Amino acid sequence: MRTKRALPARPVPARPVPARPVLFAALAVTTAGSLLLTPHTAAAEPEPPVTREGPVTREGPAVDESAARAPESAAERALSGPAGPTADTGRTGHGYPREQVLTADPENPADKSIKLGLTPYHAIAPELNALQRLGDRVSVEVTGRSAGGHRLYLVTVTAPETARQTRAQERMRELIENAPARAAADPAIKSGYKAPVFFNNNIHGNEWEGTDASLKLIEQLATADDARTRDLLAHSRLYFNITANPDGRIAGTRANANGFDLNRDFVTASQSETRAMRQIEIDKQPAVMLDLHGYVNGTLIEPTTPPHGENYEYDLFLKNTYANALGMEAAVNGLGYTPAKDGVEPAQIPFRDQAEGWDDWPPIFTPQYAAFHGTVAAHTVEIPMEVNNSAYDKLPEAELRRRSAINVDVAGAALRATLDFVQKKRASLVADQIEVFRRGAAGAAQVPVSKESVPGVPGIGPEDVYTTNFPRAYVIPAGGASQRSATAAARLVDHLVANDVRVTRATRDLRLGGRSYPKGSYVVDMRQPKRGLANVLLADGRDISDKVSVMYDISGWSLGRLWGATVRPVTSGSLSGAPLRAVREAAGVGHVAQVAQSGALRLRLDDPREVAALNALLRQGVSVRRAVDGSAIVPASARSRAVAAARTYDVVFDATKLTGTAELRRVRVAAAVTPGELFALREMNFEVTPVSTAVLNAGFDWSAADVLLVSAGLDRGDLNAGARAALDAFLGSGHGLVGRGATGAALNAAAGLLAVKPVEGNGDANGVVRVVNSGPVTAGAPEHGFVYAPVWFTDLGPGIRVEQSYATGDPLVSGHWRALEDGSGGRADAAGRASVVSGPGAVLFGTEPLFRDHPKGEFAQVARALFTVGHASGGSGEESE
Ligand SMILES: [Zn+2]
């Protein structure tokens, strides 16, 4: 029997809840150092495609310096939909191996791996070249580039294949996904399909050793001539993402050069590294995967504690993930390290050993996301010996190297145990993957976990049972009255397609579930192989506050509620005969109305793409005015520029009789914010200069800013006298403050701006909430918002406007929000309270409208706030530059 222990708070340090301290650290590093946070305006080309002209190719420059410095082009890519695969991973008509000679990276003596005795990033390319020369089993592909411009290497190890054999494998893979019932009965798949296995390394840059263990294993596999290895490679393909986060590996940071935790980015896929991993999942369709992390002693091996995501085929996942966990545990413990001699504790399996604290609820983590692409054994593995952060700085080099060597051993044991598992269980692993897709395509019910349905897994209880009712379909209506935003709808459709979710489009007007939808509406038929992924992205999610005391990370994320598009679930009815055609991308919505030369065009400012288009026009010197409804009015004389912006940003300029009132001017933003917020601001084409307490104390030129945005890392009380005086002078001279969360509210209070009392809710609470919009900043905003550590405002003084409130009743739609032990901080206290307030010179948010670049539908609220308080009212009307 499983003896579940209730763990003390935060048992697992490696997935620290709110990632904010980490984000601040990353912000500090990048501000001091380099890459993205320096203001740049230089545009850069998208990642160069990697061409593969023959079996052996040479590729372009090792480091793409421009990649990291391209907020605008990055923004355009992010805003204009999915950045698809950056390399053709498997459909090129070649067999294996596919040798590729990599050009050298410049040697970097500052690479943080070196102190640990590990492989620095610059040594990887030559090592991969050497590994390819060892024989005919090793292939290297470049799957993309990191935020900092470094190449991402995918190594495939398998027995050689002719082009024809490779095509046959690809056909089988397609059949498994797209015709699973046929695949289940196909004897060729049973005997001949090579099980795909994916080893993902170093996604957290300062959790290094998965990379080194993988390189070692590849070397062994490249030359081993024993029957077991030959059999393994004849019946499987092993894919190694050598380092998922080169920027972090080099710099010794958890995050990439943009400051993003890539292992929180799978729902949003804002980062190129995440999109590369996503494409591996889609193209390779692994049955088994490991995501190697550190550091938890003893080694922590998934499956996890509850709550378990409700959209998985969790019976199949648990069965295989638990079985492989046992094998990994035995292998790790079998290395012979001891607590007394080595400081190494025995491995632990949270599902079996713990009651709560390490859940698999949100699909923002690699193995959780992988499950939706048919991976039936997927593990985060936390290797044991701490070598990062303060340990890295404080411990002697010899001790660090002792620890890292143990970590390489432990990671290697996990990798080899997984290979043994695959060798033994290949046929049933593939069969279970097929069953995942079959259930989805057939609309079959999930199978609740129990000791009967998942024999061999001890201690399954009601606390482990999570299932959902999939709707029959989702409709994303075309433009017009039924759709809030055609631009947002197109972005959402492109995102779904990039995730390999099937989307169709109505070729005629359509009636579904008792409602009518116009021609051009998008329909997601939920009878599809990846229904779990479709649902986990589009559904509301669930209030899980009563399930566990605290969650590891976010608990709500609905794209259907937060991305700005109208999305309607259709619970019943038939799609047969519906006039639907599959789409590979959303139809473009960019459009400029025909108006008389004296007329005007209106650009709504409800969507980040509309804001990006506005900022592009302002930068070009177009004269734009603000209308009473908060939209932007562009004179018809600027039509050609509007046409270009409509095309670039996929936005609509419609005809209007509004003339506009105040002039809309460029705002240059000084921002003390998280990396996710910074990225979102740059997506909207704002010119942003990152600031912090330290930056202001060093002397900051306020003439380069029009508005201050504060959510993190700036405390007026820690400013020296000169910096404080300069800040006060800036705020006192008609430049405004936009504040977010407790830090923003504290600066507001310290600067004596808005007369409000901020109330902090439970700092762990997060999720999707219902809101009521009531002011110009939030006009046109969705009726839902995202919160993390929610704040609300009471005791509003004269002249304070409520822009938005938490809904009355229970505002939480999905997520985890409990009151604190003393009963305060809960959602009952927040209900009906102001979540966004404005007044002279300031706007304050208690929500998280830019969180990790995720809630796209909310971004425009921040943009409107910045435009509202960016310039002294009644100013000269001059362009700022
Ligand atoms: Zn990690």
PDB file of C-alpha atoms in Angstrom, residues 282-447:
ATOM      1  CA  ILE A 282       4.623  16.651 -33.131  1.00  0.00           C
ATOM      2  CA  ASP A 283       7.071  15.330 -35.718  1.00  0.00           C
ATOM      3  CA  LYS A 284       8.646  12.492 -33.744  1.00  0.00           C
ATOM      4  CA  GLN A 285       5.582  11.522 -31.688  1.00  0.00           C
ATOM      5  CA  PRO A 286       7.560   9.950 -28.842  1.00  0.00           C
ATOM      6  CA  ALA A 287       5.986   7.091 -26.936  1.00  0.00           C
ATOM      7  CA  VAL A 288       8.368   7.683 -24.035  1.00  0.00           C
ATOM      8  CA  MET A 289      10.162  10.787 -22.835  1.00  0.00           C
ATOM      9  CA  LEU A 290      12.387  12.024 -20.029  1.00  0.00           C
ATOM     10  CA  ASP A 291      12.900  15.652 -19.069  1.00  0.00           C
ATOM     11  CA  LEU A 292      16.092  15.822 -17.020  1.00  0.00           C
ATOM     12  CA  HIS A 293      16.219  18.401 -14.259  1.00  0.00           C
ATOM     13  CA  GLY A 294      17.914  19.034 -10.939  1.00  0.00           C
ATOM     14  CA  TYR A 295      18.264  19.133  -8.058  1.00  0.00           C
ATOM     15  CA  VAL A 296      16.287  17.124  -5.537  1.00  0.00           C
ATOM     16  CA  ASN A 297      17.959  14.673  -3.194  1.00  0.00           C
ATOM     17  CA  GLY A 298      16.904  11.804  -3.409  1.00  0.00           C
ATOM     18  CA  THR A 299      16.298  11.777  -7.063  1.00  0.00           C
ATOM     19  CA  LEU A 300      12.683  12.624  -7.804  1.00  0.00           C
ATOM     20  CA  ILE A 301      10.994  10.559 -10.504  1.00  0.00           C
ATOM     21  CA  GLU A 302       7.537  11.235 -11.961  1.00  0.00           C
ATOM     22  CA  PRO A 303       4.587  10.210 -11.772  1.00  0.00           C
ATOM     23  CA  THR A 304       3.409  12.994  -9.548  1.00  0.00           C
ATOM     24  CA  THR A 305       1.029  13.675  -6.705  1.00  0.00           C
ATOM     25  CA  PRO A 306      -2.556  14.856  -7.396  1.00  0.00           C
ATOM     26  CA  PRO A 307      -4.247  16.751  -8.818  1.00  0.00           C
ATOM     27  CA  HIS A 308      -3.742  15.045 -12.162  1.00  0.00           C
ATOM     28  CA  GLY A 309      -4.705  16.847 -15.337  1.00  0.00           C
ATOM     29  CA  GLU A 310      -8.274  15.962 -16.284  1.00  0.00           C
ATOM     30  CA  ASN A 311      -7.656  15.830 -20.026  1.00  0.00           C
ATOM     31  CA  TYR A 312      -5.108  13.006 -20.127  1.00  0.00           C
ATOM     32  CA  GLU A 313      -5.793   9.377 -20.875  1.00  0.00           C
ATOM     33  CA  TYR A 314      -4.360   9.052 -17.424  1.00  0.00           C
ATOM     34  CA  ASP A 315      -4.815   5.285 -16.998  1.00  0.00           C
ATOM     35  CA  LEU A 316      -2.424   4.639 -19.883  1.00  0.00           C
ATOM     36  CA  PHE A 317      -0.067   7.375 -18.750  1.00  0.00           C
ATOM     37  CA  LEU A 318       0.048   6.189 -15.152  1.00  0.00           C
ATOM     38  CA  LYS A 319       0.517   2.544 -16.036  1.00  0.00           C
ATOM     39  CA  ASN A 320       3.590   3.159 -18.172  1.00  0.00           C
ATOM     40  CA  THR A 321       5.027   6.114 -16.303  1.00  0.00           C
ATOM     41  CA  TYR A 322       4.878   4.251 -13.016  1.00  0.00           C
ATOM     42  CA  ALA A 323       6.451   1.116 -14.488  1.00  0.00           C
ATOM     43  CA  ASN A 324       9.364   3.051 -15.960  1.00  0.00           C
ATOM     44  CA  ALA A 325       9.741   5.006 -12.719  1.00  0.00           C
ATOM     45  CA  LEU A 326      10.301   1.741 -10.842  1.00  0.00           C
ATOM     46  CA  GLY A 327      12.996   0.767 -13.322  1.00  0.00           C
ATOM     47  CA  MET A 328      14.695   4.139 -13.032  1.00  0.00           C
ATOM     48  CA  GLU A 329      14.495   4.020  -9.258  1.00  0.00           C
ATOM     49  CA  ALA A 330      16.183   0.614  -9.183  1.00  0.00           C
ATOM     50  CA  ALA A 331      18.879   1.775 -11.581  1.00  0.00           C
ATOM     51  CA  VAL A 332      19.582   4.968  -9.651  1.00  0.00           C
ATOM     52  CA  ASN A 333      19.665   3.213  -6.291  1.00  0.00           C
ATOM     53  CA  GLY A 334      21.739   0.450  -7.881  1.00  0.00           C
ATOM     54  CA  LEU A 335      24.585   2.864  -8.567  1.00  0.00           C
ATOM     55  CA  GLY A 336      25.593   2.281  -4.959  1.00  0.00           C
ATOM     56  CA  TYR A 337      25.778   5.851  -3.747  1.00  0.00           C
ATOM     57  CA  THR A 338      24.818   6.184  -0.073  1.00  0.00           C
ATOM     58  CA  PRO A 339      23.709   8.989   2.209  1.00  0.00           C
ATOM     59  CA  ALA A 340      26.623   8.370   4.571  1.00  0.00           C
ATOM     60  CA  LYS A 341      29.405   8.005   2.038  1.00  0.00           C
ATOM     61  CA  ASP A 342      28.247  10.284  -0.764  1.00  0.00           C
ATOM     62  CA  GLY A 343      25.390  12.368   0.575  1.00  0.00           C
ATOM     63  CA  VAL A 344      23.050  10.748  -1.934  1.00  0.00           C
ATOM     64  CA  GLU A 345      19.554   9.819  -0.709  1.00  0.00           C
ATOM     65  CA  PRO A 346      17.452   7.023  -2.238  1.00  0.00           C
ATOM     66  CA  ALA A 347      15.233   7.930  -5.163  1.00  0.00           C
ATOM     67  CA  GLN A 348      11.590   8.857  -4.598  1.00  0.00           C
ATOM     68  CA  ILE A 349       8.436   8.562  -6.667  1.00  0.00           C
ATOM     69  CA  PRO A 350       5.987  11.272  -5.561  1.00  0.00           C
ATOM     70  CA  PHE A 351       2.869   9.405  -6.723  1.00  0.00           C
ATOM     71  CA  ARG A 352       3.772   6.598  -4.368  1.00  0.00           C
ATOM     72  CA  ASP A 353       5.624   8.433  -1.624  1.00  0.00           C
ATOM     73  CA  GLN A 354       3.913  11.779  -1.113  1.00  0.00           C
ATOM     74  CA  ALA A 355       0.411  13.151  -0.673  1.00  0.00           C
ATOM     75  CA  GLU A 356       0.705  16.461  -2.465  1.00  0.00           C
ATOM     76  CA  GLY A 357       3.104  19.126  -3.568  1.00  0.00           C
ATOM     77  CA  TRP A 358       4.186  18.094  -7.070  1.00  0.00           C
ATOM     78  CA  ASP A 359       1.189  17.885  -9.368  1.00  0.00           C
ATOM     79  CA  ASP A 360       0.747  17.322 -13.114  1.00  0.00           C
ATOM     80  CA  TRP A 361      -2.277  19.622 -13.482  1.00  0.00           C
ATOM     81  CA  PRO A 362      -1.104  22.330 -15.925  1.00  0.00           C
ATOM     82  CA  PRO A 363       0.400  21.284 -19.274  1.00  0.00           C
ATOM     83  CA  ILE A 364       3.057  23.965 -19.020  1.00  0.00           C
ATOM     84  CA  PHE A 365       5.677  21.330 -18.128  1.00  0.00           C
ATOM     85  CA  THR A 366       7.358  19.244 -20.831  1.00  0.00           C
ATOM     86  CA  PRO A 367       6.134  15.757 -19.832  1.00  0.00           C
ATOM     87  CA  GLN A 368       2.592  17.014 -19.264  1.00  0.00           C
ATOM     88  CA  TYR A 369       2.524  18.667 -22.655  1.00  0.00           C
ATOM     89  CA  ALA A 370       4.067  15.539 -24.229  1.00  0.00           C
ATOM     90  CA  ALA A 371       1.213  13.391 -22.931  1.00  0.00           C
ATOM     91  CA  PHE A 372      -1.123  15.235 -25.283  1.00  0.00           C
ATOM     92  CA  HIS A 373       0.994  14.199 -28.250  1.00  0.00           C
ATOM     93  CA  GLY A 374       0.707  10.537 -27.374  1.00  0.00           C
ATOM     94  CA  THR A 375       3.621  10.077 -25.002  1.00  0.00           C
ATOM     95  CA  VAL A 376       2.493   7.367 -22.590  1.00  0.00           C
ATOM     96  CA  ALA A 377       5.504   7.292 -20.280  1.00  0.00           C
ATOM     97  CA  ALA A 378       6.717  10.803 -19.529  1.00  0.00           C
ATOM     98  CA  HIS A 379       8.854  11.894 -16.638  1.00  0.00           C
ATOM     99  CA  THR A 380      10.396  14.860 -15.043  1.00  0.00           C
ATOM    100  CA  VAL A 381      13.481  13.473 -13.312  1.00  0.00           C
ATOM    101  CA  GLU A 382      15.190  15.638 -10.714  1.00  0.00           C
ATOM    102  CA  ILE A 383      18.766  14.462 -10.222  1.00  0.00           C
ATOM    103  CA  PRO A 384      20.114  14.832  -6.721  1.00  0.00           C
ATOM    104  CA  MET A 385      23.195  16.942  -6.053  1.00  0.00           C
ATOM    105  CA  GLU A 386      22.817  20.685  -5.894  1.00  0.00           C
ATOM    106  CA  VAL A 387      25.425  22.557  -7.911  1.00  0.00           C
ATOM    107  CA  ASN A 388      23.576  25.705  -8.974  1.00  0.00           C
ATOM    108  CA  ASN A 389      22.743  29.112  -7.537  1.00  0.00           C
ATOM    109  CA  SER A 390      24.454  29.721  -4.197  1.00  0.00           C
ATOM    110  CA  ALA A 391      26.071  26.262  -4.217  1.00  0.00           C
ATOM    111  CA  TYR A 392      27.735  27.159  -7.508  1.00  0.00           C
ATOM    112  CA  ASP A 393      29.170  30.336  -6.033  1.00  0.00           C
ATOM    113  CA  LYS A 394      30.126  29.041  -2.599  1.00  0.00           C
ATOM    114  CA  LEU A 395      31.303  25.439  -2.868  1.00  0.00           C
ATOM    115  CA  PRO A 396      34.885  24.538  -3.771  1.00  0.00           C
ATOM    116  CA  GLU A 397      35.365  23.502  -7.364  1.00  0.00           C
ATOM    117  CA  ALA A 398      36.405  19.986  -6.353  1.00  0.00           C
ATOM    118  CA  GLU A 399      33.164  19.480  -4.423  1.00  0.00           C
ATOM    119  CA  LEU A 400      31.107  20.853  -7.294  1.00  0.00           C
ATOM    120  CA  ARG A 401      32.809  18.462  -9.688  1.00  0.00           C
ATOM    121  CA  ARG A 402      32.257  15.536  -7.329  1.00  0.00           C
ATOM    122  CA  ARG A 403      28.573  16.386  -7.232  1.00  0.00           C
ATOM    123  CA  SER A 404      28.249  16.929 -10.953  1.00  0.00           C
ATOM    124  CA  ALA A 405      29.921  13.589 -11.647  1.00  0.00           C
ATOM    125  CA  ILE A 406      27.339  11.890  -9.421  1.00  0.00           C
ATOM    126  CA  ASN A 407      24.572  13.749 -11.246  1.00  0.00           C
ATOM    127  CA  VAL A 408      25.883  12.576 -14.616  1.00  0.00           C
ATOM    128  CA  ASP A 409      25.876   9.022 -13.262  1.00  0.00           C
ATOM    129  CA  VAL A 410      22.330   9.311 -11.951  1.00  0.00           C
ATOM    130  CA  ALA A 411      21.038  10.864 -15.152  1.00  0.00           C
ATOM    131  CA  GLY A 412      22.796   8.135 -17.123  1.00  0.00           C
ATOM    132  CA  ALA A 413      21.163   5.460 -14.985  1.00  0.00           C
ATOM    133  CA  ALA A 414      17.737   6.988 -15.671  1.00  0.00           C
ATOM    134  CA  LEU A 415      18.448   7.085 -19.402  1.00  0.00           C
ATOM    135  CA  ARG A 416      19.666   3.482 -19.572  1.00  0.00           C
ATOM    136  CA  ALA A 417      16.794   2.182 -17.447  1.00  0.00           C
ATOM    137  CA  THR A 418      14.425   3.864 -19.867  1.00  0.00           C
ATOM    138  CA  LEU A 419      16.124   2.157 -22.806  1.00  0.00           C
ATOM    139  CA  ASP A 420      15.694  -1.207 -21.062  1.00  0.00           C
ATOM    140  CA  PHE A 421      12.039  -0.368 -20.505  1.00  0.00           C
ATOM    141  CA  VAL A 422      11.536   0.533 -24.151  1.00  0.00           C
ATOM    142  CA  GLN A 423      13.276  -2.619 -25.290  1.00  0.00           C
ATOM    143  CA  LYS A 424      11.034  -4.784 -23.104  1.00  0.00           C
ATOM    144  CA  LYS A 425       7.773  -2.943 -23.640  1.00  0.00           C
ATOM    145  CA  ARG A 426       8.018  -1.595 -27.164  1.00  0.00           C
ATOM    146  CA  ALA A 427       4.907  -3.242 -28.557  1.00  0.00           C
ATOM    147  CA  SER A 428       2.665  -2.354 -25.630  1.00  0.00           C
ATOM    148  CA  LEU A 429       3.980   1.222 -25.463  1.00  0.00           C
ATOM    149  CA  VAL A 430       3.146   1.735 -29.117  1.00  0.00           C
ATOM    150  CA  ALA A 431      -0.230   0.030 -28.620  1.00  0.00           C
ATOM    151  CA  ASP A 432      -0.999   2.368 -25.722  1.00  0.00           C
ATOM    152  CA  GLN A 433      -0.068   5.398 -27.790  1.00  0.00           C
ATOM    153  CA  ILE A 434      -2.401   4.178 -30.506  1.00  0.00           C
ATOM    154  CA  GLU A 435      -5.130   3.755 -27.894  1.00  0.00           C
ATOM    155  CA  VAL A 436      -4.707   7.383 -26.773  1.00  0.00           C
ATOM    156  CA  PHE A 437      -5.351   8.571 -30.318  1.00  0.00           C
ATOM    157  CA  ARG A 438      -8.107   6.007 -30.889  1.00  0.00           C
ATOM    158  CA  ARG A 439     -10.105   7.218 -27.912  1.00  0.00           C
ATOM    159  CA  GLY A 440      -9.778  10.774 -29.083  1.00  0.00           C
ATOM    160  CA  ALA A 441     -10.809  10.068 -32.655  1.00  0.00           C
ATOM    161  CA  ALA A 442     -13.712   7.879 -31.567  1.00  0.00           C
ATOM    162  CA  GLY A 443     -14.925  10.223 -28.850  1.00  0.00           C
ATOM    163  CA  ALA A 444     -14.566   7.340 -26.406  1.00  0.00           C
ATOM    164  CA  ALA A 445     -14.876   7.890 -22.686  1.00  0.00           C
ATOM    165  CA  GLN A 446     -11.771   8.215 -20.545  1.00  0.00           C
ATOM    166  CA  VAL A 447     -11.006   5.311 -18.227  1.00  0.00           C
TER     167      VAL A 447
END
